[in-house]
Amino acid sequence: MFKKISVLFILFALCIFSSVFAEDTEEGQWWLEKPIYSIRFEGLVHTDENELREITNGYLGERYSAELFSALQSDLFSLQYFAYFSAQAEKGGDSGEELIIVFEFVELPIISSLDIIGNSVVRDADVEEVLTISNESFATSAKIKANEISIRELYLSKGFTSVEVTSDLKTNTENNTIDLTITIDEGLQSKISSINFSGNEKYSENTLRRIIVSRQQSLFNPGNYIESNIQEDRDAIQKYYRERGFIDISVSNVIKNEVAQDDASKNMLELTYVIEEGKEWTFGGVEFEGNKIFTDDEIRNVFMIGPGKALNVVKLQESISSIAKLYWNDGYVTSNIETEEIRNEDDSTISYTINIQEGVQSLVEDVIIQGQEKTKDVVLYRELNITSGDIFSIDKLLSSMQNIYNTGIISDVSYDLLYGTEDNSVVIEITVVESNKVDLEFGATFGGSSADDFPVSGFFSWTDKNFLGNGQDFSISMNISPSAQTLSFAFEESWLMNQRWSGGISLSAGHYKFENILQDIQGTVFSEDEYNNGEAAPDPYESFEQYQADMEAGLSIPEENLMSYDQYKFTFGLSSGYTFHTDVGRLTLGGSTSVSLSQILYDDTLYRPYNPIIRANLNEWQFNNKVGLSFAWDGRDLIENTTTGFLLQETVTYAGGFLGGSSNYIKNSTGLSGFITLFELPREEKTPVKGVLSAKTTVSMMLPQFHYDNSWGWGLTATQTEKLYIDGMNVARGKSPVYNLEFLWDNALEFSMPIAEKILWGEIYISATGYKSNLDNVASMDISDYYFSTGAGIRLAIPGFPLGLYLTKNFYFDEGKNFKWVGGDILKNPDNDDSGLKLVLAITTSLY
């Protein structure tokens, strides 16, 4: 019923050419160079004509050529919908002389019903998940065979070593359909009852069991016997030995013995790995021959093992690769390295002679970047550190690829090295895959307008991080929630005047509803001078000292003592920065300025805000002016989903003062982060799974500003949302929010692994956050001023959507330095108030 695709392609090509070119011998090949006026389809039964139009519309108006037609027919045939098709050239159109191509299709049969029978242990859903065919799919023998293989691999991964999968087809020639039945003979599921080793004298069985993939059946492991894991086990054992001097190690056999047992539905196996350890060797040293470009000492410096240590074959191979990289960095692409092993049986050492054929330096003839569709060439070529005429350097090539990836508009980048047209020249071919950086979103999401809330919001946003293919960032967004209604616009250019000089502009307008605001209307009413001098206290307190003590003890102000207000705000901002790419990382100097115009509304017969800035803004439009300066030393490998490197950031915000405005303060924030990959687990044809450990610390403080308030002097005036705060989401996860802070020191240690690369990561963390309401009291900080959080969760790795969900457990030390757990609502023991966890939805990005 089905023919192989290669045969079909030949037949269909012959049909096309024989029919098209035999149509009008008297007029010759009149269709050549004719614009294609239209393309018509005949013979379609199951195929959606619109799907074909998506392919053929791109050819309309193009002048006919053999090459063009070959591309068109290849595009149509790649759908794998057709057994074969032919084409005719006709005249038509307005003039009657225009080219119309008429395709006559003979479709492949379509699957009208698909049944899977015979599976009892493995669920239907699991089988269906690996299938690439379904009802209404076009069927070929290759597709059906591929799905049989996928099902068999699924069963093999679950220990069904004798599974058989067959297919039965019933053809209906009238409507060109088939009924497909896939039959699964599961056989017995093989389980591992025990794992043993023989011949191992140096290392214990427990040690070897830990390094292999296979596991025996237990309460926490199904113990499925998976044939493909056996070779992986052998490789792991041999690698373990070879890293420790046993370079002749061999796992000569893996013996499988069936174990009698009562359960007839399972086949229990006892595995025995037969090991021939061989002799233990130490490294006797290395000598070099043929090297003239680099001295022996320069080459020896890249070696990872020294004489007298256990011979680690893995590090030896890595050392040889390092020598090759040394030459490749200096342009010696054609260099060749050969090793000669010299064994000394008497003292059990192995020495090496490394012969180096250095060759000659290679120049870069050309650098070609391909794969981009929307992105303009200049956006990618300007990221190159290596260009035509340079001496080839692998480090410069890799850093160029890293720069391209870090633009944020490329999802993957790879390279090939080709011979140039001249002797000793190379052509670098870089292939990129563009990411979809145009987002049009609307609906509902989590996110607040300030530190005071975290509501569910309705939103609309249009963001293009590669605007018009120029690598520019352009966005328009609107947010509607109970606490905020905003409209904003932003544009940023990362390259100005063909330099790494960025520039951005932003505009926003919004109405905000602020809740849980401190007020001062009950009991003693304090003046503005008393507030500025640190003497005023919000309701229900009569002294600032008592208020400060309760806040640092983690107490909250009752809701009846708090107020709310509305704010209307317009903001205009400018930003700029320059990035220097150096051997020690990316150094960025930046600056920004913003001007805000705001008005606050509330009923002053019922409420009196504790902060005099808010009171002064009642029914009055006031300016708030800020200038920011920033410095960053970025040594991360990747900006998104970092796996190694560091980041040092310093940000200073100057508000008010000589700039004027309602708020007057200097906010300083210093952050340091370090990242290291602890391990990589290779996966066939996939990106390795990495375990990344990161440590982060950020110190932020509010400093007084020299400003005018009836007279010039030093002071700090800022609203509750302008001061530092603990949000309980990203900072001190699980803690109730704490506002009006002048000092905040947040520290975190995190371990993360990808669950779905570039989409979802798992994370375990512990954090310690210290804080003070008054900067003058920082010197007296002790462990009772810190709040601790630990837990695990998941976070999205999608740029622009930094959300995480965590189960957290919190603890602290009271004023007597006594350890205290904090209770939670999840998994709580009713008899223990300190038990239970908290569920935290977090914004996983820095707030300062």
mmCIF file of C-alpha atoms in Angstrom, residues 514 517 531 565 567 569 598 600 611-615 617 624 626 662-665 702 716-725 739-741:
data_model
loop_
_atom_site.group_PDB
_atom_site.id
_atom_site.type_symbol
_atom_site.label_atom_id
_atom_site.label_comp_id
_atom_site.label_asym_id
_atom_site.label_seq_id
_atom_site.Cartn_x
_atom_site.Cartn_y
_atom_site.Cartn_z
ATOM 1 C CA PHE A 514 -2.570 52.406 48.437
ATOM 2 C CA ILE A 517 -0.820 53.258 55.189
ATOM 3 C CA TYR A 531 8.542 63.402 62.258
ATOM 4 C CA TYR A 565 -5.419 56.905 49.738
ATOM 5 C CA GLN A 567 -2.736 58.662 43.872
ATOM 6 C CA LYS A 569 0.819 59.911 38.837
ATOM 7 C CA SER A 598 1.563 63.215 41.381
ATOM 8 C CA ILE A 600 -2.997 62.331 46.364
ATOM 9 C CA ASN A 611 4.143 60.762 56.606
ATOM 10 C CA PRO A 612 4.041 64.548 56.024
ATOM 11 C CA ILE A 613 4.998 64.100 52.342
ATOM 12 C CA ILE A 614 1.661 62.390 51.743
ATOM 13 C CA ARG A 615 -0.167 65.121 53.661
ATOM 14 C CA ASN A 617 0.492 66.044 48.366
ATOM 15 C CA ASN A 624 9.309 64.115 42.470
ATOM 16 C CA LYS A 626 15.332 61.511 40.736
ATOM 17 C CA SER A 662 8.611 66.350 47.411
ATOM 18 C CA SER A 663 10.956 63.478 48.409
ATOM 19 C CA ASN A 664 14.546 63.916 49.519
ATOM 20 C CA TYR A 665 16.834 60.962 50.027
ATOM 21 C CA MET A 702 18.483 55.110 52.844
ATOM 22 C CA LEU A 716 15.383 62.226 54.902
ATOM 23 C CA THR A 717 11.852 62.563 53.580
ATOM 24 C CA ALA A 718 10.369 59.640 51.664
ATOM 25 C CA THR A 719 7.065 57.867 51.345
ATOM 26 C CA GLN A 720 6.427 54.379 52.670
ATOM 27 C CA THR A 721 6.837 52.897 49.188
ATOM 28 C CA GLU A 722 10.050 54.822 48.473
ATOM 29 C CA LYS A 723 11.764 53.513 51.579
ATOM 30 C CA LEU A 724 13.146 50.011 51.810
ATOM 31 C CA TYR A 725 10.747 47.228 52.643
ATOM 32 C CA TYR A 739 7.847 48.882 55.638
ATOM 33 C CA ASN A 740 9.656 52.156 56.391
ATOM 34 C CA LEU A 741 13.111 50.583 56.624
#
